[in-house]
CSV table of C-alpha atoms in Angstrom, one decimal:
chain,number,residue,atom,x,y,z
T,1,MET,CA,-26.3,16.1,-160.8
T,2,ARG,CA,-29.7,14.9,-159.8
T,3,ILE,CA,-31.3,11.5,-159.6
T,4,THR,CA,-34.8,10.6,-160.2
T,5,ILE,CA,-36.8,7.5,-159.7
T,6,PHE,CA,-38.5,5.4,-162.2
T,7,GLY,CA,-41.2,3.4,-160.5
T,8,ASN,CA,-42.5,-0.1,-161.1
T,9,ARG,CA,-40.1,-2.7,-160.1
T,10,ARG,CA,-38.0,0.1,-158.9
T,11,ARG,CA,-40.5,0.0,-156.3
T,12,PHE,CA,-38.6,-3.0,-155.2
T,13,LEU,CA,-36.3,-0.6,-153.5
T,14,ARG,CA,-39.3,1.0,-151.8
T,15,VAL,CA,-40.5,-2.4,-150.7
T,16,THR,CA,-37.1,-3.1,-149.4
T,17,VAL,CA,-37.1,0.2,-147.7
T,18,LEU,CA,-40.4,-0.5,-146.1
T,19,ALA,CA,-40.0,-4.1,-145.6
T,20,SER,CA,-36.5,-3.5,-144.5
T,21,ILE,CA,-38.0,-1.4,-141.8
T,22,LEU,CA,-39.5,-4.3,-140.1
T,23,SER,CA,-38.8,-7.3,-137.9
T,24,LEU,CA,-37.6,-10.1,-135.7
T,25,ALA,CA,-39.7,-12.9,-134.7
T,26,ALA,CA,-38.7,-11.6,-131.4
T,27,SER,CA,-42.1,-10.3,-131.4
T,28,ALA,CA,-44.5,-8.1,-133.2
T,29,ALA,CA,-45.5,-6.8,-129.8
T,30,ALA,CA,-42.0,-5.6,-129.2
T,31,THR,CA,-42.3,-2.9,-131.8
T,32,ALA,CA,-46.0,-2.5,-132.1
T,33,GLY,CA,-47.1,1.0,-131.4
T,34,ILE,CA,-44.3,2.8,-133.3
T,35,THR,CA,-46.8,5.3,-134.3
T,36,ASP,CA,-47.9,6.1,-130.8
T,37,ALA,CA,-45.3,8.9,-130.5
T,38,VAL,CA,-46.4,10.5,-133.8
T,39,LYS,CA,-48.0,13.9,-133.5
T,40,ALA,CA,-50.4,14.6,-136.3
T,41,GLN,CA,-52.3,17.6,-137.4
T,42,THR,CA,-54.2,18.7,-140.5
T,43,LEU,CA,-54.0,22.4,-141.4
T,44,PRO,CA,-57.2,24.3,-142.6
T,45,ASN,CA,-56.0,24.1,-146.2
T,46,GLY,CA,-55.9,20.3,-146.0
T,47,LEU,CA,-52.2,19.7,-145.5
T,48,LYS,CA,-51.5,16.7,-143.3
T,49,VAL,CA,-48.5,16.9,-141.0
T,50,LEU,CA,-46.8,14.0,-139.2
T,51,VAL,CA,-44.0,14.7,-136.7
T,52,LEU,CA,-42.0,12.1,-134.8
T,53,GLU,CA,-39.3,12.9,-132.3
T,54,ASN,CA,-36.2,10.6,-132.5
T,55,HIS,CA,-33.3,11.6,-130.3
T,56,LYS,CA,-30.8,9.0,-131.4
T,57,ALA,CA,-28.6,11.5,-133.3
T,58,PRO,CA,-28.6,15.3,-133.6
T,59,VAL,CA,-30.2,15.3,-137.1
T,60,ALA,CA,-33.6,15.7,-138.6
T,61,THR,CA,-35.3,14.6,-141.9
T,62,PHE,CA,-38.0,16.7,-143.6
T,63,ASN,CA,-40.2,15.1,-146.3
T,64,VAL,CA,-42.9,16.5,-148.5
T,65,PHE,CA,-44.9,13.8,-150.2
T,66,TYR,CA,-47.1,14.7,-153.1
T,67,ARG,CA,-49.8,12.1,-154.1
T,68,VAL,CA,-48.7,12.3,-157.7
T,69,GLY,CA,-46.7,9.9,-159.9
T,70,SER,CA,-46.9,8.4,-163.4
T,71,ARG,CA,-50.2,6.8,-162.3
T,72,ASN,CA,-51.8,10.2,-162.5
T,73,GLU,CA,-50.6,11.0,-166.1
T,74,GLN,CA,-52.5,10.6,-169.4
T,75,MET,CA,-51.5,8.8,-172.5
T,76,GLY,CA,-49.5,11.3,-174.6
T,77,LYS,CA,-48.3,13.2,-171.5
T,78,THR,CA,-46.3,10.4,-169.8
T,79,GLY,CA,-43.2,11.4,-167.9
T,80,LEU,CA,-44.7,14.6,-166.7
T,81,SER,CA,-44.5,13.8,-163.0
T,82,HIS,CA,-40.8,13.0,-163.3
T,83,LEU,CA,-40.0,16.0,-165.4
T,84,LEU,CA,-41.8,18.2,-162.8
T,85,GLU,CA,-39.6,16.8,-160.1
T,86,HIS,CA,-36.6,18.0,-162.1
T,87,LEU,CA,-38.1,21.4,-162.5
T,88,MET,CA,-38.8,21.8,-158.8
T,89,PHE,CA,-35.0,22.4,-158.5
T,90,ARG,CA,-35.0,25.0,-161.2
T,91,GLY,CA,-36.1,27.9,-159.2
T,92,THR,CA,-39.0,29.8,-157.8
T,93,LYS,CA,-40.2,33.4,-157.8
T,94,LYS,CA,-37.7,34.0,-155.0
T,95,LEU,CA,-34.8,31.5,-155.8
T,96,LYS,CA,-32.6,30.9,-158.8
T,97,PRO,CA,-32.0,27.4,-160.2
T,98,GLU,CA,-30.1,25.1,-157.8
T,99,GLU,CA,-30.2,27.8,-155.1
T,100,PHE,CA,-32.5,25.6,-153.0
T,101,SER,CA,-29.8,22.8,-152.8
T,102,ASN,CA,-27.0,25.3,-152.2
T,103,ILE,CA,-28.8,26.8,-149.2
T,104,ILE,CA,-29.4,23.3,-147.8
T,105,GLN,CA,-25.8,22.4,-148.2
T,106,GLN,CA,-24.6,25.7,-146.7
T,107,ASN,CA,-26.6,24.7,-143.6
T,108,GLY,CA,-24.9,21.3,-143.4
T,109,GLY,CA,-27.6,19.3,-145.0
T,110,MET,CA,-28.4,17.4,-148.1
T,111,ASP,CA,-31.5,17.2,-150.3
T,112,ASN,CA,-33.0,15.0,-152.9
T,113,ALA,CA,-36.2,13.8,-154.5
T,114,PHE,CA,-37.7,10.8,-156.3
T,115,THR,CA,-40.7,9.9,-158.3
T,116,THR,CA,-42.5,6.6,-158.4
T,117,SER,CA,-45.7,5.4,-160.1
T,118,ASP,CA,-47.8,6.6,-157.2
T,119,PHE,CA,-46.1,9.5,-155.5
T,120,THR,CA,-43.2,12.0,-155.5
T,121,ASP,CA,-41.1,12.7,-152.4
T,122,TYR,CA,-38.9,15.7,-151.7
T,123,PHE,CA,-36.7,15.4,-148.7
T,124,GLU,CA,-33.8,17.0,-146.7
T,125,VAL,CA,-31.6,15.6,-144.0
T,126,ILE,CA,-30.1,18.3,-141.9
T,127,ASN,CA,-28.7,19.3,-138.5
T,128,LYS,CA,-31.5,19.4,-136.0
T,129,ASP,CA,-30.8,23.1,-135.3
T,130,HIS,CA,-31.6,24.0,-139.0
T,131,ILE,CA,-34.9,22.2,-139.5
T,132,ASP,CA,-36.5,25.6,-140.2
T,133,VAL,CA,-34.4,25.9,-143.4
T,134,PRO,CA,-36.1,23.1,-145.4
T,135,ILE,CA,-39.5,24.1,-143.9
T,136,THR,CA,-39.1,27.6,-145.4
T,137,LEU,CA,-37.7,26.4,-148.7
T,138,GLU,CA,-40.3,23.6,-149.3
T,139,ALA,CA,-43.1,26.0,-148.6
T,140,ASP,CA,-41.6,28.5,-151.1
T,141,ARG,CA,-41.5,26.0,-154.0
T,142,MET,CA,-45.0,24.7,-153.2
T,143,ALA,CA,-46.4,28.3,-153.4
T,144,ASN,CA,-44.0,30.0,-155.8
T,145,PHE,CA,-43.1,27.5,-158.5
T,146,ASP,CA,-41.4,29.3,-161.3
T,147,PRO,CA,-38.8,27.1,-163.1
T,148,LYS,CA,-36.2,28.5,-165.4
T,149,GLY,CA,-34.5,26.7,-168.3
T,150,PHE,CA,-37.4,24.3,-169.2
T,151,ASP,CA,-35.9,23.1,-172.5
T,152,SER,CA,-32.5,22.4,-171.1
T,153,GLU,CA,-34.0,20.4,-168.2
T,154,LYS,CA,-36.2,18.4,-170.5
T,155,ALA,CA,-33.0,17.6,-172.5
T,156,VAL,CA,-31.5,16.3,-169.3
T,157,VAL,CA,-34.5,14.0,-168.7
T,158,LEU,CA,-34.4,12.7,-172.2
T,159,GLU,CA,-30.7,11.9,-171.8
T,160,GLU,CA,-31.5,10.2,-168.5
T,161,ARG,CA,-34.0,8.0,-170.3
T,162,ARG,CA,-31.4,7.0,-172.9
T,163,LEU,CA,-28.9,6.2,-170.2
T,164,ARG,CA,-31.2,4.4,-167.7
T,165,THR,CA,-33.6,2.6,-169.9
T,166,ASP,CA,-32.8,2.7,-173.6
T,167,ASP,CA,-29.1,1.7,-173.0
T,168,ASN,CA,-29.9,-0.6,-170.0
T,169,PRO,CA,-31.1,-4.0,-171.2
T,170,GLU,CA,-32.6,-5.2,-168.0
T,171,ASP,CA,-34.6,-2.0,-167.4
T,172,ALA,CA,-35.6,-2.0,-171.0
T,173,LEU,CA,-36.9,-5.6,-170.5
T,174,ASP,CA,-38.8,-4.5,-167.4
T,175,GLU,CA,-40.4,-1.7,-169.3
T,176,ILE,CA,-41.8,-3.9,-172.0
T,177,VAL,CA,-42.9,-6.6,-169.6
T,178,ARG,CA,-44.9,-4.1,-167.6
T,179,ALA,CA,-46.3,-2.6,-170.8
T,180,GLN,CA,-47.6,-6.1,-171.7
T,181,ALA,CA,-48.8,-6.9,-168.2
T,182,PHE,CA,-50.8,-3.7,-167.8
T,183,LEU,CA,-53.0,-3.0,-170.8
T,184,ALA,CA,-55.5,-0.5,-169.3
T,185,HIS,CA,-54.0,0.8,-166.0
T,186,PRO,CA,-51.4,3.7,-166.1
T,187,TYR,CA,-48.8,1.3,-164.6
T,188,HIS,CA,-48.6,0.4,-168.3
T,189,TRP,CA,-46.0,3.2,-168.9
T,190,PRO,CA,-42.7,3.8,-167.2
T,191,VAL,CA,-42.3,6.6,-164.6
T,192,ILE,CA,-39.8,8.4,-166.8
T,193,GLY,CA,-42.3,8.3,-169.6
T,194,TRP,CA,-42.1,7.3,-173.3
T,195,PHE,CA,-39.4,9.2,-175.2
T,196,HIS,CA,-41.7,10.8,-177.7
T,197,ASP,CA,-44.2,11.9,-175.0
T,198,VAL,CA,-41.4,13.6,-172.9
T,199,ALA,CA,-40.0,15.3,-176.0
T,200,GLY,CA,-43.4,16.9,-176.6
T,201,LEU,CA,-44.1,18.2,-173.0
T,202,THR,CA,-44.3,22.0,-172.6
T,203,LEU,CA,-43.7,24.4,-169.8
T,204,ALA,CA,-47.5,25.1,-169.8
T,205,ASP,CA,-48.0,21.3,-169.2
T,206,ALA,CA,-45.7,21.5,-166.2
T,207,MET,CA,-47.3,24.6,-164.7
T,208,ALA,CA,-50.8,23.2,-165.0
T,209,TYR,CA,-49.7,19.9,-163.5
T,210,HIS,CA,-48.1,21.8,-160.5
T,211,GLU,CA,-51.3,23.8,-160.1
T,212,ILE,CA,-53.4,20.7,-159.7
T,213,TYR,CA,-51.1,18.3,-157.8
T,214,TYR,CA,-48.7,20.4,-155.9
T,215,SER,CA,-51.2,21.8,-153.5
T,216,PRO,CA,-51.6,21.5,-149.7
T,217,GLN,CA,-54.6,19.2,-150.0
T,218,ASN,CA,-52.5,16.7,-152.1
T,219,ALA,CA,-49.4,16.7,-149.9
T,220,ILE,CA,-48.2,15.1,-146.7
T,221,ILE,CA,-45.3,16.5,-144.6
T,222,VAL,CA,-43.4,14.1,-142.4
T,223,ALA,CA,-40.6,15.3,-140.1
T,224,VAL,CA,-38.6,12.9,-138.0
T,225,GLY,CA,-35.6,13.8,-135.8
T,226,ASP,CA,-34.0,15.3,-132.8
T,227,PHE,CA,-36.3,18.2,-132.2
T,228,ASN,CA,-39.3,19.4,-130.3
T,229,ALA,CA,-42.4,18.1,-132.1
T,230,GLU,CA,-44.7,20.9,-131.0
T,231,GLN,CA,-42.2,23.5,-132.2
T,232,VAL,CA,-41.9,21.8,-135.6
T,233,LEU,CA,-45.7,21.6,-136.0
T,234,LYS,CA,-45.9,25.3,-135.2
T,235,GLN,CA,-43.1,26.1,-137.8
T,236,VAL,CA,-44.8,24.1,-140.5
T,237,SER,CA,-48.2,25.6,-139.8
T,238,GLU,CA,-46.7,29.1,-140.1
T,239,ALA,CA,-44.9,28.3,-143.3
T,240,PHE,CA,-47.6,26.3,-145.2
T,241,GLY,CA,-50.8,27.4,-143.6
T,242,SER,CA,-51.5,30.3,-145.9
T,243,ILE,CA,-50.8,28.4,-149.2
T,244,LYS,CA,-54.0,28.0,-151.2
T,245,ASN,CA,-55.2,25.0,-153.1
T,246,GLY,CA,-55.8,24.7,-156.8
T,247,ALA,CA,-58.4,22.5,-158.4
T,248,LYS,CA,-59.0,19.1,-156.8
T,249,PRO,CA,-56.9,16.4,-158.4
T,250,PRO,CA,-59.0,14.0,-160.5
T,251,PRO,CA,-59.2,10.4,-159.3
T,252,VAL,CA,-57.4,7.6,-161.1
T,253,THR,CA,-60.3,5.4,-162.2
T,254,GLU,CA,-58.7,2.9,-164.6
T,255,VAL,CA,-58.9,-0.7,-163.6
T,256,GLU,CA,-56.7,-3.4,-165.1
T,257,PRO,CA,-59.0,-6.3,-166.4
T,258,PRO,CA,-58.2,-9.8,-165.2
T,259,GLN,CA,-55.5,-11.6,-167.3
T,260,ASP,CA,-56.7,-14.8,-168.9
T,261,GLY,CA,-53.7,-16.3,-170.4
T,262,VAL,CA,-49.9,-16.2,-170.6
T,263,ARG,CA,-48.4,-13.3,-172.5
T,264,ASN,CA,-44.9,-13.5,-174.0
T,265,VAL,CA,-42.6,-10.8,-175.1
T,266,GLU,CA,-39.1,-10.8,-176.4
T,267,LEU,CA,-36.5,-8.1,-176.4
T,268,ARG,CA,-33.4,-8.2,-178.6
T,269,HIS,CA,-30.9,-5.7,-177.2
T,270,ALA,CA,-27.1,-5.4,-176.7
T,271,ALA,CA,-26.4,-7.0,-173.4
T,272,ASN,CA,-23.6,-8.9,-171.6
T,273,LEU,CA,-25.9,-11.7,-170.4
T,274,PRO,CA,-29.3,-13.1,-171.4
T,275,ALA,CA,-32.1,-12.5,-168.9
T,276,PHE,CA,-35.8,-13.1,-168.3
T,277,GLU,CA,-38.6,-11.5,-166.2
T,278,LEU,CA,-41.9,-13.1,-165.1
T,279,ALA,CA,-44.7,-10.8,-163.9
T,280,TYR,CA,-47.8,-12.1,-162.1
T,281,HIS,CA,-50.8,-9.8,-161.2
T,282,VAL,CA,-51.3,-9.6,-157.4
T,283,PRO,CA,-53.3,-7.4,-155.0
T,284,ASN,CA,-51.8,-4.6,-152.9
T,285,TYR,CA,-51.9,-3.9,-149.2
T,286,SER,CA,-55.7,-3.8,-149.1
T,287,SER,CA,-55.9,-7.6,-149.5
T,288,PRO,CA,-55.1,-10.0,-146.6
T,289,ASP,CA,-53.1,-12.1,-149.2
T,290,THR,CA,-50.4,-9.5,-149.2
T,291,TYR,CA,-48.6,-10.8,-146.2
T,292,ALA,CA,-48.5,-14.3,-147.5
T,293,LEU,CA,-47.1,-13.0,-150.8
T,294,GLU,CA,-44.4,-11.1,-148.8
T,295,VAL,CA,-43.4,-14.4,-147.2
T,296,ALA,CA,-43.5,-16.2,-150.5
T,297,SER,CA,-41.0,-13.7,-152.0
T,298,GLU,CA,-38.8,-14.3,-149.0
T,299,LEU,CA,-38.9,-18.0,-149.4
T,300,LEU,CA,-38.2,-17.9,-153.1
T,301,ALA,CA,-35.3,-15.4,-153.5
T,302,ASP,CA,-34.2,-13.4,-150.5
T,303,GLY,CA,-30.7,-14.5,-149.6
T,304,LYS,CA,-28.4,-17.4,-150.4
T,305,SER,CA,-30.6,-19.9,-148.5
T,306,SER,CA,-33.7,-19.1,-150.5
T,307,ARG,CA,-35.1,-21.7,-152.8
T,308,LEU,CA,-34.4,-20.2,-156.2
T,309,TYR,CA,-30.9,-19.1,-155.2
T,310,LYS,CA,-29.9,-22.5,-154.0
T,311,LYS,CA,-31.4,-24.3,-157.0
T,312,LEU,CA,-30.5,-22.0,-159.9
T,313,VAL,CA,-27.3,-20.3,-158.7
T,314,VAL,CA,-25.6,-22.9,-156.5
T,315,GLU,CA,-26.9,-26.3,-157.6
T,316,LYS,CA,-27.7,-25.9,-161.3
T,317,ARG,CA,-25.3,-23.0,-162.0
T,318,MET,CA,-27.8,-21.6,-164.6
T,319,VAL,CA,-28.0,-18.0,-163.4
T,320,VAL,CA,-25.6,-15.4,-161.9
T,321,GLY,CA,-28.4,-13.7,-160.0
T,322,ILE,CA,-32.1,-14.1,-159.3
T,323,GLY,CA,-34.7,-12.1,-157.4
T,324,ALA,CA,-38.4,-12.1,-156.6
T,325,GLY,CA,-40.8,-9.7,-154.9
T,326,TYR,CA,-43.4,-7.0,-155.3
T,327,ASP,CA,-44.6,-3.8,-153.8
T,328,MET,CA,-47.4,-4.3,-151.4
T,329,THR,CA,-47.7,-0.5,-150.8
T,330,ALA,CA,-48.6,0.2,-154.4
T,331,PHE,CA,-51.7,2.4,-154.6
T,332,ASP,CA,-53.3,-0.1,-157.0
T,333,PRO,CA,-52.8,-3.9,-157.6
T,334,GLU,CA,-49.3,-4.5,-158.8
T,335,VAL,CA,-47.2,-7.4,-160.2
T,336,PHE,CA,-45.1,-10.0,-158.4
T,337,VAL,CA,-41.9,-10.3,-160.4
T,338,VAL,CA,-39.3,-13.1,-160.7
T,339,SER,CA,-36.3,-12.1,-162.7
T,340,ALA,CA,-32.9,-13.5,-163.4
T,341,GLN,CA,-29.7,-13.0,-165.4
T,342,MET,CA,-28.5,-16.2,-166.9
T,343,ARG,CA,-25.1,-17.5,-167.7
T,344,PRO,CA,-24.1,-17.0,-171.4
T,345,ASP,CA,-24.7,-20.6,-172.5
T,346,VAL,CA,-27.9,-21.2,-170.7
T,347,LYS,CA,-31.3,-21.2,-172.5
T,348,ALA,CA,-34.1,-19.0,-171.2
T,349,SER,CA,-36.5,-21.9,-171.7
T,350,ASP,CA,-34.4,-24.2,-169.5
T,351,THR,CA,-34.1,-21.6,-166.7
T,352,ARG,CA,-37.8,-20.8,-166.8
T,353,ALA,CA,-38.6,-24.5,-166.6
T,354,GLU,CA,-36.6,-24.7,-163.4
T,355,VAL,CA,-38.2,-21.6,-161.9
T,356,GLY,CA,-41.6,-23.2,-162.9
T,357,LYS,CA,-40.7,-26.3,-160.8
T,358,GLU,CA,-39.9,-24.2,-157.8
T,359,LEU,CA,-43.2,-22.3,-158.1
T,360,ALA,CA,-45.0,-25.6,-158.6
T,361,ALA,CA,-43.4,-26.9,-155.4
T,362,LEU,CA,-44.7,-23.8,-153.5
T,363,ARG,CA,-48.2,-24.5,-154.9
T,364,ASP,CA,-48.2,-28.3,-154.4
T,365,LYS,CA,-46.7,-28.7,-150.9
T,366,PRO,CA,-47.0,-26.7,-147.7
T,367,VAL,CA,-43.7,-25.2,-146.7
T,368,ASP,CA,-42.0,-26.8,-143.8
T,369,GLU,CA,-42.6,-25.0,-140.5
T,370,THR,CA,-38.9,-24.4,-139.9
T,371,GLU,CA,-38.4,-22.8,-143.3
T,372,LEU,CA,-41.6,-20.8,-142.9
T,373,GLN,CA,-40.6,-19.4,-139.5
T,374,LYS,CA,-37.1,-18.5,-140.8
T,375,ALA,CA,-38.6,-16.5,-143.7
T,376,LYS,CA,-41.0,-14.7,-141.4
T,377,ASN,CA,-38.1,-13.9,-139.0
T,378,LEU,CA,-36.1,-12.4,-141.8
T,379,GLU,CA,-39.0,-10.4,-143.1
T,380,GLN,CA,-39.7,-9.0,-139.7
T,381,ALA,CA,-36.1,-8.4,-138.9
T,382,GLN,CA,-35.6,-6.2,-141.9
T,383,PHE,CA,-38.6,-4.2,-140.9
T,384,VAL,CA,-37.4,-3.6,-137.4
T,385,PHE,CA,-33.8,-2.9,-138.2
T,386,GLY,CA,-34.9,-0.3,-140.7
T,387,GLN,CA,-36.4,1.8,-138.0
T,388,ASP,CA,-32.9,2.7,-136.9
T,389,SER,CA,-32.9,5.2,-139.8
T,390,ILE,CA,-34.9,8.4,-139.4
T,391,PHE,CA,-35.2,8.7,-143.1
T,392,ARG,CA,-36.8,5.2,-143.3
T,393,GLU,CA,-39.1,6.0,-140.5
T,394,ALA,CA,-40.3,9.1,-142.4
T,395,MET,CA,-40.7,7.1,-145.6
T,396,MET,CA,-42.7,4.5,-143.8
T,397,LEU,CA,-45.1,7.0,-142.1
T,398,GLY,CA,-45.5,9.0,-145.4
T,399,VAL,CA,-46.2,6.0,-147.5
T,400,TYR,CA,-48.8,4.5,-145.2
T,401,GLU,CA,-50.5,7.8,-144.7
T,402,MET,CA,-50.9,8.1,-148.4
T,403,LEU,CA,-52.4,4.6,-148.3
T,404,GLY,CA,-55.0,5.9,-145.9
T,405,ASP,CA,-53.5,6.0,-142.3
T,406,TYR,CA,-50.0,6.0,-141.0
T,407,ARG,CA,-51.1,3.8,-138.2
T,408,LEU,CA,-51.5,0.9,-140.7
T,409,VAL,CA,-47.8,0.4,-140.3
T,410,ASP,CA,-48.4,-1.1,-136.9
T,411,LYS,CA,-50.2,-4.0,-138.5
T,412,TYR,CA,-47.2,-5.2,-140.6
T,413,LEU,CA,-45.4,-7.3,-138.0
T,414,ASP,CA,-48.6,-9.0,-136.8
T,415,GLY,CA,-49.7,-9.6,-140.4
T,416,ILE,CA,-46.4,-11.4,-141.2
T,417,ASP,CA,-46.6,-13.3,-137.9
T,418,LYS,CA,-50.0,-14.8,-138.7
T,419,VAL,CA,-49.0,-16.2,-142.1
T,420,THR,CA,-49.3,-20.0,-142.2
T,421,ALA,CA,-47.9,-22.6,-144.6
T,422,ALA,CA,-51.5,-23.0,-145.9
T,423,ASP,CA,-51.6,-19.2,-146.6
T,424,VAL,CA,-48.4,-19.3,-148.7
T,425,GLN,CA,-49.6,-22.4,-150.6
T,426,ARG,CA,-53.0,-20.7,-151.2
T,427,VAL,CA,-51.6,-17.5,-152.7
T,428,ALA,CA,-49.1,-19.4,-154.8
T,429,LYS,CA,-52.0,-21.4,-156.3
T,430,LYS,CA,-54.1,-18.3,-156.8
T,431,TYR,CA,-51.5,-15.9,-158.3
T,432,LEU,CA,-48.3,-17.6,-159.3
T,433,VAL,CA,-49.8,-19.5,-162.3
T,434,ALA,CA,-49.2,-19.4,-166.0
T,435,THR,CA,-52.5,-17.9,-167.0
T,436,ASN,CA,-51.7,-14.9,-164.8
T,437,MET,CA,-48.2,-14.5,-166.1
T,438,THR,CA,-46.4,-12.1,-168.5
T,439,ALA,CA,-43.0,-13.5,-169.5
T,440,GLY,CA,-40.2,-11.4,-171.0
T,441,VAL,CA,-36.9,-12.7,-172.4
T,442,LEU,CA,-33.8,-10.6,-173.2
T,443,ILE,CA,-31.8,-11.9,-176.1
T,444,PRO,CA,-28.4,-10.3,-176.4
T,445,THR,CA,-27.6,-9.0,-179.8
T,446,GLY,CA,-24.0,-8.0,-178.9
T,447,ILE,CA,-21.9,-7.0,-176.0
T,448,LEU,CA,-22.6,-3.7,-174.2
T,449,PRO,CA,-20.1,-0.9,-174.8
T,450,HIS,CA,-17.7,-0.6,-171.9
T,451,GLY,CA,-19.5,1.1,-169.1
T,452,GLY,CA,-22.8,0.9,-170.8
T,453,GLY,CA,-25.9,-0.6,-169.3
T,454,GLY,CA,-26.1,-2.0,-165.8
T,455,ARG,CA,-29.1,-1.7,-163.5
T,456,SER,CA,-30.3,1.7,-162.6
T,457,GLY,CA,-31.4,0.4,-159.3
T,458,GLY,CA,-35.0,1.4,-160.0
T,459,GLN,CA,-35.7,4.6,-158.3
T,460,ILE,CA,-34.3,7.6,-160.0
T,461,ARG,CA,-33.3,10.4,-157.7
T,462,HIS,CA,-31.9,13.8,-157.8
T,463,ALA,CA,-28.4,13.5,-156.6
T,464,ALA,CA,-26.5,10.8,-154.8
T,465,ALA,CA,-28.4,10.9,-151.6
T,466,MET,CA,-28.4,7.5,-150.0
T,467,PRO,CA,-25.0,7.7,-148.2
T,468,ALA,CA,-26.1,10.8,-146.5
T,469,ILE,CA,-29.4,9.2,-145.7
T,470,GLU,CA,-27.8,6.2,-144.1
T,471,ALA,CA,-25.5,8.5,-142.3
T,472,ALA,CA,-28.6,10.0,-140.7
T,473,ARG,CA,-29.3,6.8,-138.8
């Protein structure tokens, strides 16, 4: 069984991964310079390689990031990035289907992959003495892609879509909210793709896509673990150095026009509970506002002492769960999402009104300094604690390198530390307003079949990898 990630809000996981890699008010300086120990090199074919020694445990993680996700697809060919991720496990000119994973497992490791709106990541966690195994195998499938059983794998993906989106009311709601929020930009469509588009994809589509996007010039390798960095750099250079590039990937040029009024969408779907989702357009990491938005999400809905949780779950007893956040590491401007599952007898309009009051409070009055510092501490703590995991270290380095420079990660703690009450109030006034909002409401039409629905958790992966990842801490 394989997993795969669907991007968008699923990116919340990624934000959590990245943000959970950060902080304690203890001090930004205490962890600044995490990238100082990284050894970087760029091979003549354009492949960027980042290697970081971490000797906490006798394991290593090996990641190959490709700068391709649903953002790079075209209307009518949606879902191609995700389908290609599946096909990468279906063999090469040298290996049979699933032989890749079998070899990794025979060497005491695990492997997986996931696709987001912006990129695709293939990774292995393995005993430090066998890091050469994933290096050899990943180089092979970059150079010798030759999948078998295209139609059967496409059928698997279509079934995955039925299970994770069509039969999942909350993910189905998220899908139509994003489709309304993004009218021009490719974030409009889901990472798994529209059903009809996926059904029409061909092996030729996949081969052409691999030729363009799965080349050294479009990839970043990140290895973290208990090894000798110089030796790993040498092994990577020997395995990947002779792989040639295809055509240069075309840039993504679509820009989402400013939203000028509230957009409402309603989904009638079998569900156990009603729900709603509010999406506000916000900038990504390139804006200085991003750190204040991070703190705003912490204040609103991270933990039982957050404003929305205390008001709507504890005091008003209107919802069974509520969340808020966004992905600051999105390649392009994203949406800040507030979502909730309501109690059966609660109206969406009443709940949204209460959420509106809390957002208005954030806009109208500067947050108390004690509450602000607590939110910043939590945000920073998650970031720092996450660095105990070699997988998360690799993710962090890879994502920031795709954003332009892995050393950007060193700015995170300081960026959060500098956020003021006035900053939070300013970004709330600028972005968390009705004219910038797309609102979706889920109206249950019946009870879900036993075992049906339930959140997919966002990212769709190949195989149940996270326990092993966490074990690699």
